[in-house]
């Protein structure tokens, strides 16, 4: 009775409420859509039907802006002369200014030098998690820890599952229990895996990968610094296709000042026919599409990401490769030939200290690098391996060891021939690094005509050194040079070229720097008529000298200056007459 009375009094209201409830049920989105709407409120947006988000950590970026001190914002620093003795002692065992590193914060700030579009780029919401694997041998305390802290601090925490430091038989005391205790207290996401003896870089990476439990393996060197939002750009291509290996842009941390600066704005990885790592120009379509990931034939080797699944499908690294050498070629060839893809991603930038010199003694008595190279060539390069052996016939005398398992990996994955790689992936490699080496324009000694007893003297210097001296002409290798078909000048058989990074001032220094085929600041021409060695595309500057203090430098060309006149031992007149028209072809 009571219900009837309520119905009688309020039936219109009850009907309206019921109708509204029915409409709500019919119109309400299903649970997945409701979740999506909620996620959108958390910063997720739908792009072409795919959920994406902004991973930039704006609170951390604001904090970095306020940081002050030595080395902050990637600015280079220096030490008081009072620390010269400590500096030199640490230089000897590290190959870089480790004493300065100790005065720089482990969490120092870095300027954001990414392409402007990277700062607004969105990435997939559903990204795989990652393990960072860092092999090290006698690495300096602060550079090792800065590697780990920079990776952790600038990562979305749910994407970075673990940091695995692989100790390759270090002998420095602080890399033992002190390191373990420090990580446990300050960075528990990181742990150390210790090898029983010196296994080398390649096998240390393999061992670290075996201990990893994450979806993606990210290999870093032990003296690197990860920059703003470095992780999502490495993970997204793998989320789209797990058979993708992804490399960051590798920047330079100066070995003397710890200044952080861009190496360049992108090139494609490659090699020459002595297995020296080289770089190719970015393709026009990729340049127009910057900063989207672009395909690259060969990785630099030390810094890259790859899915654990694909890494082990293609056999990981060949465990027969010893210490270091050739591993970046082996893995690059595997990735491409075994149906994968490799890209460089401009929005992920990681700095690397390129040591002034290698401080470690040779850990093996035999030529392990030659054996590594031959193993790679015999397994993956098919008929193209002959071009390596033409330049390095001694490699044919080196025993490869058992390569049956590596050949089985190739068969099991139905991998493509190397000819396919050369024609479809590294299709312009032979243009820049011909299969048959073209002849030089000039070679031999570079004799000063201001004092014919003096010749340019390399003093057997290496990369990053300044070429600044004349010496008494002689038959030794230190006086032998080449003006190659690639229009660069280098000490005979060297891979470091005359490089002029800056033409400011009356005297511009000449450095030895890794050859990049006569481009820009490594282009030279011998002017036979005036006996000048002209520099750069504009040819307004020439190689010059001071015979009084035996100095070599570059200055404005002067046809009347005897100190700018040089005589080569051998001059290929026909090629020089066609210098402007010749590409580096035989």
Coordinates of C-alpha atoms in Angstrom, one line a residue:
X1 CA 0.0 0.0 0.0
X2 CA 2.8 2.4 0.9
X3 CA 4.5 1.8 -2.4
X4 CA 1.3 2.5 -4.3
X5 CA 0.9 5.8 -2.4
X6 CA 4.5 6.8 -3.3
X7 CA 3.9 5.8 -6.9
X8 CA 0.7 7.8 -7.1
X9 CA 2.3 10.9 -5.7
X10 CA 5.6 10.8 -7.6
X11 CA 5.1 8.7 -10.7
X12 CA 6.1 11.4 -13.1
X13 CA 9.3 12.1 -11.2
X14 CA 10.1 8.4 -11.0
X15 CA 9.5 7.9 -14.8
X16 CA 11.8 10.8 -15.6
X17 CA 14.5 9.5 -13.3
X18 CA 14.2 6.1 -14.8
X19 CA 14.4 7.4 -18.3
X20 CA 17.5 9.4 -17.4
X21 CA 19.1 6.4 -15.9
X22 CA 18.4 4.4 -19.1
X23 CA 19.9 7.1 -21.2
X24 CA 23.0 7.1 -19.0
X25 CA 23.4 3.4 -19.3
X26 CA 23.0 3.4 -23.1
X27 CA 25.3 6.4 -23.6
X28 CA 28.0 5.6 -21.1
X29 CA 31.2 4.5 -22.8
X30 CA 32.5 1.0 -22.2
X31 CA 35.2 0.6 -19.5
X32 CA 38.2 0.7 -21.9
X33 CA 37.0 4.0 -23.3
X34 CA 36.3 5.4 -19.9
X35 CA 39.9 4.5 -18.9
X36 CA 41.2 6.2 -22.0
X37 CA 39.3 9.4 -21.2
X38 CA 40.7 9.3 -17.7
X39 CA 44.3 8.6 -19.0
X40 CA 43.9 11.6 -21.4
X41 CA 43.4 13.8 -18.3
X42 CA 46.7 12.5 -17.1
X43 CA 48.5 13.8 -20.2
X44 CA 47.8 11.0 -22.7
X45 CA 46.5 12.0 -26.1
X46 CA 45.3 10.0 -29.1
X47 CA 47.4 10.4 -32.2
X48 CA 46.1 8.5 -35.3
X49 CA 44.3 6.1 -33.0
X50 CA 47.4 5.5 -30.8
X51 CA 47.9 6.5 -27.2
X52 CA 50.9 8.7 -26.7
X53 CA 52.3 11.0 -24.0
X54 CA 54.9 13.6 -23.1
X55 CA 57.6 11.9 -21.1
X56 CA 59.6 15.1 -20.4
X57 CA 60.2 15.4 -16.6
X58 CA 59.6 19.2 -16.3
X59 CA 60.2 19.2 -12.5
X60 CA 63.6 17.7 -13.0
X61 CA 64.4 20.2 -15.9
X62 CA 63.4 23.1 -13.6
X63 CA 65.7 21.8 -10.9
X64 CA 68.6 21.4 -13.3
X65 CA 68.2 25.0 -14.4
X66 CA 68.9 26.2 -10.9
X67 CA 72.0 24.0 -10.3
X68 CA 75.3 25.9 -10.0
X69 CA 78.9 24.8 -9.8
X70 CA 81.8 23.4 -11.7
X71 CA 80.8 21.6 -14.9
X72 CA 77.1 22.5 -14.5
X73 CA 75.0 22.8 -17.7
X74 CA 77.8 20.9 -19.5
X75 CA 80.1 23.9 -19.4
X76 CA 83.8 23.0 -19.4
X77 CA 85.9 23.5 -16.4
X78 CA 89.5 23.6 -15.3
X79 CA 91.7 23.1 -12.2
X80 CA 94.0 25.3 -10.2
X81 CA 97.7 24.6 -11.0
X82 CA 97.9 23.4 -7.4
X83 CA 96.3 20.2 -8.5
X84 CA 98.7 19.5 -11.4
X85 CA 100.4 16.6 -9.8
X86 CA 97.2 14.8 -8.8
X87 CA 95.8 15.6 -12.3
X88 CA 98.8 14.0 -14.1
X89 CA 98.8 10.9 -11.9
X90 CA 95.2 10.3 -12.6
X91 CA 95.6 11.1 -16.3
X92 CA 98.1 8.3 -16.6
X93 CA 95.7 5.6 -15.5
X94 CA 92.5 7.0 -17.1
X95 CA 93.4 8.8 -20.3
X96 CA 91.3 11.8 -19.3
X97 CA 91.2 14.5 -16.6
X98 CA 89.8 12.3 -13.8
X99 CA 90.8 14.8 -11.1
X100 CA 88.5 17.4 -12.7
X101 CA 85.7 14.8 -12.8
X102 CA 86.0 14.4 -9.0
X103 CA 85.1 18.1 -8.5
X104 CA 82.0 17.8 -10.8
X105 CA 78.7 16.7 -9.3
X106 CA 77.6 13.2 -10.0
X107 CA 74.2 14.6 -11.0
X108 CA 75.5 17.6 -12.8
X109 CA 73.0 19.4 -15.1
X110 CA 73.3 19.4 -18.9
X111 CA 72.0 21.9 -21.4
X112 CA 69.2 20.6 -23.6
X113 CA 70.8 20.5 -27.1
X114 CA 68.2 18.3 -28.7
X115 CA 66.5 19.3 -32.0
X116 CA 63.7 21.7 -31.1
X117 CA 61.0 19.3 -32.3
X118 CA 62.3 16.7 -29.8
X119 CA 61.1 18.8 -26.9
X120 CA 57.5 18.5 -28.0
X121 CA 57.6 14.9 -29.3
X122 CA 55.2 12.4 -27.9
X123 CA 55.9 8.7 -27.4
X124 CA 53.8 5.6 -27.0
X125 CA 52.2 5.1 -23.6
X126 CA 52.9 1.4 -23.7
X127 CA 56.7 1.1 -23.9
X128 CA 58.8 -1.9 -22.9
X129 CA 61.0 -1.6 -19.9
X130 CA 64.8 -1.6 -20.1
X131 CA 68.0 -2.9 -18.5
X132 CA 71.1 -0.7 -18.8
X133 CA 74.2 -2.8 -19.1
X134 CA 77.6 -1.1 -18.4
X135 CA 80.8 -3.1 -18.7
X136 CA 83.9 -1.6 -17.1
X137 CA 87.5 -2.3 -16.4
X138 CA 89.3 -0.1 -13.9
X139 CA 86.9 2.8 -14.6
X140 CA 87.4 5.9 -12.6
X141 CA 84.9 6.2 -9.6
X142 CA 83.1 9.5 -10.6
X143 CA 82.8 8.8 -14.3
X144 CA 81.4 5.3 -13.7
X145 CA 78.9 6.7 -11.1
X146 CA 77.9 9.6 -13.3
X147 CA 77.1 7.2 -16.0
X148 CA 74.7 5.3 -13.7
X149 CA 73.2 8.4 -12.1
X150 CA 72.6 10.2 -15.4
X151 CA 70.8 7.1 -16.8
X152 CA 68.6 6.9 -13.7
X153 CA 67.9 10.5 -13.1
X154 CA 66.8 11.3 -16.6
X155 CA 64.6 8.2 -17.1
X156 CA 60.9 7.6 -16.5
X157 CA 61.3 5.4 -13.5
X158 CA 58.7 2.8 -14.6
X159 CA 60.7 2.2 -17.8
X160 CA 64.1 1.6 -16.3
X161 CA 64.0 -1.7 -14.6
X162 CA 67.7 -2.3 -13.7
X163 CA 71.2 -1.0 -14.1
X164 CA 73.8 -3.8 -14.4
X165 CA 77.5 -2.8 -14.0
X166 CA 79.7 -5.6 -15.2
X167 CA 83.2 -5.6 -13.6
X168 CA 85.7 -7.0 -16.0
X169 CA 88.4 -8.0 -13.5
X170 CA 89.1 -4.5 -12.2
X171 CA 92.1 -4.1 -9.8
X172 CA 91.2 -0.7 -8.3
X173 CA 90.2 -1.2 -4.6
X174 CA 87.3 1.2 -4.7
X175 CA 85.6 -0.8 -7.4
X176 CA 85.0 -3.7 -5.0
X177 CA 83.0 -3.6 -1.8
X178 CA 83.0 0.2 -1.6
X179 CA 81.2 0.3 -4.9
X180 CA 78.7 -2.3 -3.8
X181 CA 77.9 -0.5 -0.6
X182 CA 77.6 2.8 -2.3
X183 CA 75.1 1.6 -4.9
X184 CA 73.1 -0.2 -2.2
X185 CA 72.7 3.0 -0.3
X186 CA 72.4 5.6 -3.1
X187 CA 71.2 3.7 -6.2
X188 CA 69.7 0.4 -5.3
X189 CA 68.4 -0.1 -8.9
X190 CA 72.0 -0.7 -9.8
X191 CA 74.1 -3.8 -9.0
X192 CA 77.5 -5.2 -10.0
X193 CA 78.2 -8.5 -11.8
X194 CA 81.8 -9.5 -11.4
X195 CA 83.8 -11.6 -13.9
X196 CA 86.4 -14.1 -12.5
X197 CA 89.1 -12.9 -15.0
X198 CA 89.6 -10.5 -17.8
X199 CA 87.0 -11.4 -20.4
X200 CA 87.0 -8.2 -22.4
X201 CA 84.3 -5.8 -23.4
X202 CA 82.4 -8.1 -25.7
X203 CA 82.0 -11.0 -23.3
X204 CA 81.3 -8.6 -20.4
X205 CA 78.4 -7.3 -22.4
X206 CA 77.2 -10.8 -23.0
X207 CA 77.4 -11.7 -19.4
X208 CA 75.5 -8.5 -18.4
X209 CA 72.8 -9.4 -20.9
X210 CA 72.4 -12.9 -19.4
X211 CA 71.7 -11.3 -16.0
X212 CA 69.2 -8.8 -17.3
X213 CA 65.4 -9.5 -16.9
X214 CA 64.0 -6.5 -18.8
X215 CA 62.4 -6.4 -22.2
X216 CA 65.1 -4.3 -23.8
X217 CA 68.9 -4.3 -23.4
X218 CA 70.6 -0.9 -23.5
X219 CA 74.4 -1.1 -23.6
X220 CA 76.4 2.0 -22.5
X221 CA 80.1 2.6 -22.1
X222 CA 81.3 3.3 -18.5
X223 CA 82.2 7.0 -19.1
X224 CA 79.0 8.4 -20.6
X225 CA 76.2 10.8 -19.6
X226 CA 72.6 10.4 -20.6
X227 CA 70.8 13.6 -21.4
X228 CA 67.2 14.9 -21.1
X229 CA 64.5 12.3 -21.9
X230 CA 67.0 9.9 -23.5
X231 CA 65.2 6.7 -22.9
X232 CA 61.7 6.8 -24.6
X233 CA 63.2 7.6 -28.1
X234 CA 65.3 4.4 -27.8
X235 CA 62.3 2.3 -26.8
X236 CA 59.6 3.4 -29.1
X237 CA 61.1 1.9 -32.4
X238 CA 61.5 -1.4 -30.6
X239 CA 57.9 -1.2 -29.3
X240 CA 56.8 -0.9 -32.9
X241 CA 59.0 -3.7 -34.2
X242 CA 61.0 -5.8 -31.8
X243 CA 63.6 -6.6 -34.5
X244 CA 64.9 -3.0 -34.4
X245 CA 68.2 -2.0 -33.0
X246 CA 68.3 1.7 -32.0
X247 CA 71.3 4.0 -31.5
X248 CA 71.4 7.4 -29.8
X249 CA 73.2 10.4 -31.1
X250 CA 76.6 10.2 -29.4
X251 CA 78.0 13.6 -28.3
X252 CA 81.4 14.5 -27.0
X253 CA 82.5 15.0 -23.4
X254 CA 85.8 16.7 -23.6
X255 CA 88.6 14.6 -22.0
X256 CA 90.3 17.6 -20.6
X257 CA 87.5 20.1 -19.6
X258 CA 84.4 17.8 -19.4
X259 CA 82.6 20.2 -21.6
X260 CA 79.5 18.5 -23.1
X261 CA 79.1 19.4 -26.8
X262 CA 77.4 17.9 -29.9
X263 CA 79.6 15.7 -32.1
X264 CA 77.3 16.7 -35.1
X265 CA 73.7 16.6 -36.1
X266 CA 73.7 13.1 -37.5
X267 CA 75.5 10.8 -39.9
X268 CA 75.0 7.2 -40.9
X269 CA 77.4 4.6 -39.6
X270 CA 79.7 2.8 -42.0
X271 CA 83.2 1.2 -42.4
X272 CA 86.2 1.2 -44.7
X273 CA 87.9 -1.9 -46.1
X274 CA 90.3 -2.1 -43.2
X275 CA 87.3 -2.2 -40.8
X276 CA 87.8 1.3 -39.5
X277 CA 84.5 2.8 -38.4
X278 CA 83.4 5.6 -40.7
X279 CA 80.3 7.7 -41.3
X280 CA 78.2 8.4 -44.3
X281 CA 76.0 11.5 -45.0
X282 CA 72.4 11.5 -43.9
X283 CA 70.1 10.9 -46.9
X284 CA 68.2 13.9 -48.1
X285 CA 64.8 12.4 -47.2
X286 CA 66.0 11.7 -43.7
X287 CA 67.4 15.2 -43.4
X288 CA 64.0 16.6 -44.4
X289 CA 62.3 14.4 -41.8
X290 CA 64.5 15.3 -38.8
X291 CA 64.4 14.5 -36.0
X292 CA 62.6 11.2 -36.8
X293 CA 64.7 8.0 -36.5
X294 CA 66.6 7.2 -39.7
X295 CA 68.2 4.0 -41.0
X296 CA 71.9 3.5 -40.5
X297 CA 74.1 0.6 -41.9
X298 CA 76.5 0.2 -38.9
X299 CA 76.4 1.1 -35.3
X300 CA 79.3 2.9 -33.5
X301 CA 79.1 -0.1 -31.1
X302 CA 79.2 1.2 -27.6
X303 CA 75.8 2.7 -27.1
X304 CA 72.6 1.1 -28.4
X305 CA 69.3 -0.6 -27.5
X306 CA 68.0 -3.9 -28.7
X307 CA 65.1 -6.1 -27.5
X308 CA 66.3 -9.0 -25.4
X309 CA 64.2 -11.4 -27.6
X310 CA 65.8 -10.3 -30.9
X311 CA 69.3 -10.2 -29.3
X312 CA 69.1 -13.8 -28.3
X313 CA 67.3 -14.9 -31.5
X314 CA 70.4 -13.8 -33.5
X315 CA 72.8 -15.4 -31.0
X316 CA 73.8 -12.2 -29.1
X317 CA 77.4 -11.4 -29.7
X318 CA 79.7 -14.1 -31.1
X319 CA 81.3 -15.4 -27.9
X320 CA 84.4 -16.2 -29.9
X321 CA 85.1 -12.5 -30.3
X322 CA 87.8 -11.6 -27.7
X323 CA 88.2 -8.4 -25.7
X324 CA 87.1 -5.8 -28.2
X325 CA 87.1 -5.2 -32.0
X326 CA 84.7 -6.1 -34.7
X327 CA 81.7 -6.5 -32.5
X328 CA 79.8 -3.5 -33.9
X329 CA 80.2 -4.9 -37.4
X330 CA 79.1 -8.4 -36.4
X331 CA 76.0 -7.2 -34.7
X332 CA 75.1 -4.7 -37.4
X333 CA 75.4 -7.3 -40.1
X334 CA 73.4 -9.7 -38.1
X335 CA 70.6 -7.2 -37.4
X336 CA 70.3 -6.3 -41.1
X337 CA 70.9 -9.6 -42.7
X338 CA 68.7 -11.5 -40.3
X339 CA 65.6 -9.5 -41.1
X340 CA 66.0 -6.7 -38.7
X341 CA 66.4 -2.9 -38.9
X342 CA 68.8 -0.5 -37.3
X343 CA 68.1 3.2 -36.8
X344 CA 69.7 6.3 -35.2
X345 CA 67.3 8.4 -33.2
X346 CA 68.2 12.1 -32.9
X347 CA 66.0 12.7 -29.9
X348 CA 68.2 10.5 -27.7
X349 CA 71.5 12.1 -27.0
X350 CA 74.3 10.5 -24.8
X351 CA 77.7 12.1 -24.2
X352 CA 80.9 10.0 -24.3
X353 CA 84.4 10.7 -23.2
X354 CA 86.8 9.9 -26.0
X355 CA 90.0 9.3 -24.1
X356 CA 93.2 11.2 -25.1
X357 CA 95.0 7.8 -25.0
X358 CA 94.2 4.2 -24.0
X359 CA 95.7 3.7 -20.5
X360 CA 95.4 -0.1 -20.4
X361 CA 98.0 -2.6 -21.6
X362 CA 97.2 -5.2 -24.2
X363 CA 95.5 -8.0 -22.3
X364 CA 96.5 -10.7 -24.8
X365 CA 99.7 -11.7 -26.4
X366 CA 98.2 -12.7 -29.7
X367 CA 96.5 -10.5 -32.4
X368 CA 92.9 -10.9 -31.0
X369 CA 91.6 -8.0 -33.1
X370 CA 92.7 -9.6 -36.4
X371 CA 91.1 -12.8 -35.3
X372 CA 87.9 -11.0 -34.4
X373 CA 87.8 -9.3 -37.8
X374 CA 88.4 -12.5 -39.7
X375 CA 85.6 -14.3 -37.8
X376 CA 83.2 -11.6 -38.7
X377 CA 84.3 -11.6 -42.4
X378 CA 84.2 -15.4 -42.7
X379 CA 80.7 -15.7 -41.2
X380 CA 78.9 -12.7 -42.7
X381 CA 80.6 -11.0 -45.6
X382 CA 80.7 -13.7 -48.3
X383 CA 82.6 -12.7 -51.4
X384 CA 83.1 -9.2 -50.1
X385 CA 85.6 -10.4 -47.5
X386 CA 88.3 -10.4 -50.2
X387 CA 88.4 -6.6 -50.2
X388 CA 89.4 -6.7 -46.5
X389 CA 92.1 -9.2 -47.2
X390 CA 93.5 -7.2 -50.2
X391 CA 94.4 -4.5 -47.7
X392 CA 95.2 -6.7 -44.8
X393 CA 96.6 -10.0 -46.2
X394 CA 98.1 -10.9 -42.8
X395 CA 94.5 -11.6 -41.6
X396 CA 94.5 -14.7 -43.8
X397 CA 97.2 -16.2 -41.6
X398 CA 95.1 -15.8 -38.5
X399 CA 93.1 -18.8 -37.2
X400 CA 89.5 -18.0 -36.8
X401 CA 88.8 -20.8 -34.4
X402 CA 85.5 -22.7 -34.5
X403 CA 82.8 -20.6 -36.3
X404 CA 80.3 -23.4 -36.8
X405 CA 77.8 -22.1 -34.2
X406 CA 77.9 -18.6 -35.9
X407 CA 77.2 -20.2 -39.3
X408 CA 74.4 -22.1 -37.7
X409 CA 72.9 -18.8 -36.4
X410 CA 73.0 -17.5 -39.9
X411 CA 71.3 -20.7 -41.3
X412 CA 68.7 -20.9 -38.5
X413 CA 67.6 -17.3 -39.1
X414 CA 67.6 -17.7 -42.9
X415 CA 69.8 -14.5 -43.0
X416 CA 70.3 -12.7 -46.3
X417 CA 73.7 -12.5 -48.2
X418 CA 76.1 -9.7 -47.7
X419 CA 75.5 -8.6 -51.3
X420 CA 71.9 -7.8 -50.2
X421 CA 73.3 -5.6 -47.4
X422 CA 75.7 -3.8 -49.7
X423 CA 73.0 -3.1 -52.4
X424 CA 70.0 -2.3 -50.1
X425 CA 71.4 -1.0 -46.8
X426 CA 75.0 0.3 -47.4
X427 CA 74.2 1.2 -51.1
X428 CA 76.5 4.3 -51.1
X429 CA 79.3 2.9 -49.0
X430 CA 81.5 2.0 -52.1
X431 CA 81.1 5.5 -53.4
X432 CA 82.8 6.9 -50.3
X433 CA 85.0 3.9 -49.5
X434 CA 85.8 2.2 -52.9
X435 CA 86.3 -1.6 -53.0
X436 CA 89.6 -0.9 -54.8
X437 CA 91.6 1.9 -53.3
X438 CA 92.2 4.8 -55.9
X439 CA 95.7 6.3 -56.2
X440 CA 96.9 9.3 -54.3
X441 CA 97.2 12.8 -55.7
X442 CA 100.6 13.1 -54.0
X443 CA 102.6 11.2 -51.4
X444 CA 105.9 10.9 -49.7
X445 CA 107.7 13.7 -47.9
X446 CA 106.4 17.3 -47.8
X447 CA 109.6 19.4 -48.1
X448 CA 109.8 23.1 -47.2
X449 CA 111.2 25.2 -50.0
X450 CA 112.1 27.9 -47.4
X451 CA 114.6 25.5 -46.0
X452 CA 115.0 22.3 -48.0
X453 CA 116.5 20.4 -45.1
X454 CA 113.2 20.6 -43.3
X455 CA 110.1 18.5 -43.9
X456 CA 106.7 18.3 -42.2
X457 CA 107.1 15.9 -39.3
X458 CA 104.2 14.0 -37.9
X459 CA 106.3 12.9 -34.9
X460 CA 104.0 9.8 -35.0
X461 CA 101.3 11.7 -33.2
X462 CA 97.7 10.4 -33.0
X463 CA 94.1 11.7 -33.0
X464 CA 93.5 15.0 -31.2
X465 CA 97.2 15.9 -31.3
X466 CA 98.4 19.1 -32.9
X467 CA 100.5 18.8 -36.0
X468 CA 102.9 21.7 -35.4
X469 CA 106.5 20.8 -36.3
X470 CA 109.1 20.6 -39.0
X471 CA 112.0 18.2 -38.7
X472 CA 115.2 17.2 -40.5
X473 CA 114.0 15.3 -43.6
X474 CA 114.5 11.6 -43.4
X475 CA 113.2 8.2 -44.7
X476 CA 111.3 7.4 -41.5
X477 CA 107.6 6.9 -41.5
X478 CA 107.0 10.1 -39.5
X479 CA 107.9 12.1 -42.6
X480 CA 105.7 10.2 -45.0
X481 CA 102.3 11.6 -46.0
X482 CA 99.5 11.1 -48.5
X483 CA 97.2 13.6 -50.3
X484 CA 94.6 10.9 -50.9
X485 CA 92.0 10.5 -53.6
X486 CA 89.5 11.7 -51.0
X487 CA 91.3 15.1 -50.9
X488 CA 92.6 14.8 -47.4
X489 CA 96.2 14.7 -46.1
X490 CA 97.2 12.1 -43.6
X491 CA 100.4 10.4 -42.4
X492 CA 101.1 7.3 -44.5
X493 CA 98.5 4.6 -43.8
X494 CA 97.0 6.6 -41.0
X495 CA 93.3 7.2 -40.3
X496 CA 93.9 10.6 -38.8
X497 CA 93.9 13.6 -41.2
X498 CA 95.0 17.2 -41.2
X499 CA 92.1 19.0 -39.7
X500 CA 91.7 22.8 -39.3
X501 CA 88.7 23.4 -37.0
X502 CA 89.0 27.2 -36.8
X503 CA 90.5 29.8 -39.1
X504 CA 90.4 32.6 -36.6
X505 CA 93.6 34.6 -36.1
X506 CA 96.7 34.9 -38.3
X507 CA 97.8 31.3 -37.6
X508 CA 95.3 28.5 -37.5
X509 CA 96.5 25.3 -35.9
X510 CA 96.4 22.0 -37.8
X511 CA 95.2 19.0 -35.8
X512 CA 95.2 15.3 -36.5
X513 CA 91.6 14.1 -36.3
X514 CA 89.7 11.0 -37.6
X515 CA 89.5 11.2 -41.4
X516 CA 86.1 11.9 -42.9
X517 CA 87.0 12.0 -46.5
X518 CA 88.1 15.5 -47.3
X519 CA 84.9 17.1 -46.2
X520 CA 84.9 20.7 -44.9
X521 CA 87.8 21.2 -42.6
X522 CA 89.8 18.3 -44.0
X523 CA 89.9 19.3 -47.7
X524 CA 93.3 20.1 -49.3
X525 CA 94.7 20.6 -52.8
X526 CA 98.2 20.8 -54.1
X527 CA 98.7 23.8 -56.4
X528 CA 101.5 22.5 -58.6
X529 CA 102.1 25.8 -60.4
X530 CA 102.6 27.8 -57.2
X531 CA 103.7 24.8 -55.0
X532 CA 101.1 25.7 -52.4
X533 CA 99.0 23.3 -50.3
X534 CA 95.7 25.0 -50.4
X535 CA 93.1 24.4 -47.6
X536 CA 89.3 24.1 -47.8
X537 CA 86.8 24.6 -50.6
X538 CA 87.5 28.4 -50.9
X539 CA 91.3 27.8 -51.0
X540 CA 91.9 31.2 -49.4
X541 CA 94.2 29.6 -46.8
X542 CA 97.4 27.6 -47.2
X543 CA 99.7 25.4 -45.2
X544 CA 102.4 27.7 -43.8
X545 CA 105.5 27.4 -41.6
X546 CA 108.1 29.1 -39.5
X547 CA 111.5 27.7 -40.2
X548 CA 113.0 29.5 -37.3
X549 CA 110.9 27.7 -34.6
X550 CA 110.0 24.8 -36.9
X551 CA 106.2 25.5 -36.6
X552 CA 103.5 24.4 -39.0
X553 CA 100.1 26.1 -39.3
X554 CA 97.6 27.6 -41.8
X555 CA 97.4 31.2 -42.8
X556 CA 96.1 33.4 -45.7
X557 CA 97.6 32.3 -49.0
X558 CA 100.4 34.5 -50.2
X559 CA 102.0 33.6 -53.6
X560 CA 105.2 35.5 -52.6
X561 CA 105.7 33.7 -49.3
X562 CA 108.5 31.1 -49.5
X563 CA 107.3 29.5 -46.2
X564 CA 104.1 28.4 -47.9
X565 CA 105.9 26.6 -50.7
X566 CA 106.2 22.8 -50.5
X567 CA 107.5 20.0 -52.6
X568 CA 106.1 16.5 -52.5
X569 CA 108.2 13.4 -53.2
X570 CA 105.7 12.1 -55.7
X571 CA 103.0 14.0 -57.6
X572 CA 100.4 12.4 -59.8
X573 CA 100.1 15.2 -62.4
X574 CA 97.2 13.7 -64.4
X575 CA 95.0 13.3 -61.3
X576 CA 95.9 16.8 -60.0
X577 CA 94.9 18.3 -63.4
X578 CA 91.5 16.6 -63.0
X579 CA 91.2 17.4 -59.3
X580 CA 88.0 19.4 -59.5
X581 CA 86.3 16.7 -61.5
X582 CA 87.5 13.6 -59.9
X583 CA 85.3 11.6 -57.5
X584 CA 87.2 9.1 -55.3
X585 CA 87.1 6.3 -57.8
X586 CA 89.9 4.3 -59.2

